[in-house]
Amino acid sequence: MLHSVAELLTILPLAVAGLATTPRKGKAAKLAAAKKTPTSPANSSRSRFVNRPGRPAAWPFSDGAWVGETFYLSGHLGLNPATGRPPAAPEQEARLLLDGVNKTLAAAGLTVNDLVWVQIYCSDVKLFARFNAVYRSYFKKEFPARAFLGSGPLLFGCRFEVLGIAAKP
């Protein structure tokens, strides 16, 4: 049983990818195993991890991962590369964050227009309009489905963190 929204958000991408499964026993397990094909999203040989150029190598996660035809974008922050801190202006932080998202998507052969779902964490929801003013300038087509969530403090004093899911056209 889930105990918090955070737990739900942790398993949501796995459930969407078809990776969150319940152990099966007996004939049901054998039938399920027989139905898996080499192109099944649940087949781990179809996973490929992607990192954008210039990212800190010490971070213990990938910037994104392909599972079948779906790309999962890890949380991105808008840190100034020179200081490792967010810039003073929220708009500049949003630009740095979205530039990082663009770099990761490009490393995966995608663009922001391939995003189908985005989740934005914000330490102060009063920044909603300021973030959106920058965000909307990055898209040339339809906007992806999205959530903008108040989060409390974020890593390194950031105001925003973005993660998402993209799919090949």
GROMACS .gro file of C-alpha atoms in nm:
model
  169
    1MET     CA    1   0.000   0.000   0.000
    2LEU     CA    2   0.129   0.348  -0.084
    3HIS     CA    3   0.184   0.578   0.211
    4SER     CA    4   0.254   0.908   0.039
    5VAL     CA    5   0.239   1.102  -0.283
    6ALA     CA    6   0.619   1.075  -0.300
    7GLU     CA    7   0.592   0.694  -0.312
    8LEU     CA    8   0.335   0.718  -0.590
    9LEU     CA    9   0.557   0.952  -0.788
   10THR     CA   10   0.847   0.713  -0.741
   11ILE     CA   11   0.662   0.418  -0.895
   12LEU     CA   12   0.456   0.609  -1.156
   13PRO     CA   13   0.721   0.603  -1.431
   14LEU     CA   14   0.780   0.232  -1.366
   15ALA     CA   15   0.409   0.157  -1.384
   16VAL     CA   16   0.377   0.357  -1.706
   17ALA     CA   17   0.663   0.158  -1.856
   18GLY     CA   18   0.501  -0.168  -1.754
   19LEU     CA   19   0.789  -0.248  -1.522
   20ALA     CA   20   0.599  -0.248  -1.193
   21THR     CA   21   0.476  -0.606  -1.172
   22THR     CA   22   0.343  -0.827  -0.902
   23PRO     CA   23   0.522  -1.161  -0.856
   24ARG     CA   24   0.319  -1.447  -1.003
   25LYS     CA   25   0.316  -1.813  -0.918
   26GLY     CA   26   0.235  -2.132  -1.102
   27LYS     CA   27   0.069  -2.140  -1.444
   28ALA     CA   28   0.005  -1.764  -1.450
   29ALA     CA   29   0.379  -1.698  -1.419
   30LYS     CA   30   0.463  -1.942  -1.697
   31LEU     CA   31   0.198  -1.790  -1.925
   32ALA     CA   32   0.324  -1.437  -1.855
   33ALA     CA   33   0.684  -1.541  -1.923
   34ALA     CA   34   0.584  -1.707  -2.251
   35LYS     CA   35   0.405  -1.392  -2.369
   36LYS     CA   36   0.713  -1.169  -2.329
   37THR     CA   37   0.880  -1.093  -2.658
   38PRO     CA   38   1.219  -0.942  -2.736
   39THR     CA   39   1.042  -0.609  -2.808
   40SER     CA   40   0.851  -0.604  -2.479
   41PRO     CA   41   0.915  -0.286  -2.273
   42ALA     CA   42   0.963  -0.513  -1.970
   43ASN     CA   43   1.267  -0.669  -2.137
   44SER     CA   44   1.570  -0.504  -1.972
   45SER     CA   45   1.789  -0.559  -2.278
   46ARG     CA   46   1.586  -0.279  -2.438
   47SER     CA   47   1.697  -0.027  -2.172
   48ARG     CA   48   1.962   0.229  -2.258
   49PHE     CA   49   2.088   0.502  -2.028
   50VAL     CA   50   2.173   0.854  -2.148
   51ASN     CA   51   2.381   1.134  -1.995
   52ARG     CA   52   2.419   1.485  -2.131
   53PRO     CA   53   2.768   1.613  -2.211
   54GLY     CA   54   2.934   1.800  -1.925
   55ARG     CA   55   2.720   1.664  -1.642
   56PRO     CA   56   2.893   1.594  -1.309
   57ALA     CA   57   3.023   1.237  -1.339
   58ALA     CA   58   2.994   1.181  -0.963
   59TRP     CA   59   2.611   1.195  -0.963
   60PRO     CA   60   2.477   0.846  -0.886
   61PHE     CA   61   2.207   0.843  -1.153
   62SER     CA   62   2.160   0.879  -1.529
   63ASP     CA   63   2.008   1.189  -1.687
   64GLY     CA   64   1.758   0.969  -1.866
   65ALA     CA   65   1.678   0.618  -1.977
   66TRP     CA   66   1.522   0.458  -2.282
   67VAL     CA   67   1.286   0.169  -2.217
   68GLY     CA   68   1.153   0.052  -2.550
   69GLU     CA   69   1.020   0.357  -2.737
   70THR     CA   70   0.980   0.564  -2.418
   71PHE     CA   71   1.241   0.797  -2.270
   72TYR     CA   72   1.236   0.878  -1.897
   73LEU     CA   73   1.398   1.210  -1.810
   74SER     CA   74   1.551   1.231  -1.461
   75GLY     CA   75   1.505   1.537  -1.244
   76HIS     CA   76   1.700   1.838  -1.373
   77LEU     CA   77   1.805   2.147  -1.179
   78GLY     CA   78   1.905   2.493  -1.303
   79LEU     CA   79   2.253   2.523  -1.154
   80ASN     CA   80   2.508   2.778  -1.269
   81PRO     CA   81   2.801   2.565  -1.399
   82ALA     CA   82   3.056   2.813  -1.264
   83THR     CA   83   2.925   2.815  -0.906
   84GLY     CA   84   2.725   2.493  -0.872
   85ARG     CA   85   2.442   2.706  -0.725
   86PRO     CA   86   2.120   2.842  -0.872
   87PRO     CA   87   2.143   3.196  -1.014
   88ALA     CA   88   1.978   3.488  -0.828
   89ALA     CA   89   1.695   3.532  -1.080
   90PRO     CA   90   1.430   3.256  -1.102
   91GLU     CA   91   1.400   3.314  -1.478
   92GLN     CA   92   1.772   3.245  -1.530
   93GLU     CA   93   1.744   2.931  -1.318
   94ALA     CA   94   1.451   2.816  -1.533
   95ARG     CA   95   1.657   2.878  -1.850
   96LEU     CA   96   1.955   2.681  -1.716
   97LEU     CA   97   1.723   2.398  -1.614
   98LEU     CA   98   1.546   2.383  -1.951
   99ASP     CA   99   1.878   2.411  -2.137
  100GLY     CA  100   1.993   2.103  -1.940
  101VAL     CA  101   1.671   1.922  -2.031
  102ASN     CA  102   1.733   2.013  -2.398
  103LYS     CA  103   2.090   1.876  -2.379
  104THR     CA  104   1.974   1.547  -2.228
  105LEU     CA  105   1.696   1.510  -2.483
  106ALA     CA  106   1.941   1.589  -2.767
  107ALA     CA  107   2.179   1.320  -2.634
  108ALA     CA  108   1.884   1.081  -2.662
  109GLY     CA  109   1.799   1.201  -3.015
  110LEU     CA  110   1.491   1.395  -2.901
  111THR     CA  111   1.369   1.752  -2.846
  112VAL     CA  112   1.136   1.915  -2.594
  113ASN     CA  113   0.860   1.869  -2.850
  114ASP     CA  114   0.889   1.492  -2.794
  115LEU     CA  115   0.797   1.531  -2.426
  116VAL     CA  116   0.453   1.388  -2.347
  117TRP     CA  117   0.453   1.438  -1.968
  118VAL     CA  118   0.639   1.682  -1.745
  119GLN     CA  119   0.644   1.727  -1.370
  120ILE     CA  120   0.779   2.047  -1.217
  121TYR     CA  121   0.863   2.079  -0.849
  122CYS     CA  122   0.878   2.436  -0.718
  123SER     CA  123   0.991   2.549  -0.374
  124ASP     CA  124   0.757   2.853  -0.395
  125VAL     CA  125   0.443   2.823  -0.609
  126LYS     CA  126   0.426   3.203  -0.626
  127LEU     CA  127   0.689   3.161  -0.902
  128PHE     CA  128   0.437   2.980  -1.126
  129ALA     CA  129   0.391   3.270  -1.373
  130ARG     CA  130   0.763   3.353  -1.384
  131PHE     CA  131   0.853   2.990  -1.459
  132ASN     CA  132   0.580   2.965  -1.726
  133ALA     CA  133   0.706   3.278  -1.904
  134VAL     CA  134   1.036   3.098  -1.966
  135TYR     CA  135   0.889   2.747  -2.011
  136ARG     CA  136   0.650   2.840  -2.292
  137SER     CA  137   0.937   2.986  -2.500
  138TYR     CA  138   1.101   2.641  -2.527
  139PHE     CA  139   0.812   2.472  -2.712
  140LYS     CA  140   0.726   2.503  -3.081
  141LYS     CA  141   0.430   2.260  -3.083
  142GLU     CA  142   0.173   2.146  -2.829
  143PHE     CA  143   0.270   2.150  -2.464
  144PRO     CA  144   0.310   1.814  -2.289
  145ALA     CA  145   0.076   1.707  -2.010
  146ARG     CA  146   0.214   1.861  -1.693
  147ALA     CA  147   0.197   1.902  -1.317
  148PHE     CA  148   0.339   2.200  -1.125
  149LEU     CA  149   0.384   2.100  -0.761
  150GLY     CA  150   0.481   2.292  -0.451
  151SER     CA  151   0.766   2.096  -0.300
  152GLY     CA  152   0.931   2.268  -0.011
  153PRO     CA  153   1.312   2.300  -0.023
  154LEU     CA  154   1.494   2.154  -0.324
  155LEU     CA  155   1.858   2.044  -0.357
  156PHE     CA  156   2.127   2.313  -0.360
  157GLY     CA  157   1.870   2.584  -0.286
  158CYS     CA  158   1.706   2.551  -0.628
  159ARG     CA  159   1.357   2.683  -0.689
  160PHE     CA  160   1.266   2.434  -0.966
  161GLU     CA  161   1.323   2.072  -1.061
  162VAL     CA  162   1.183   1.915  -1.379
  163LEU     CA  163   1.143   1.553  -1.484
  164GLY     CA  164   0.944   1.400  -1.765
  165ILE     CA  165   0.863   1.131  -2.017
  166ALA     CA  166   0.921   1.156  -2.391
  167ALA     CA  167   0.827   0.926  -2.676
  168LYS     CA  168   0.959   0.885  -3.028
  169PRO     CA  169   0.728   1.045  -3.285
   0.00000   0.00000   0.00000
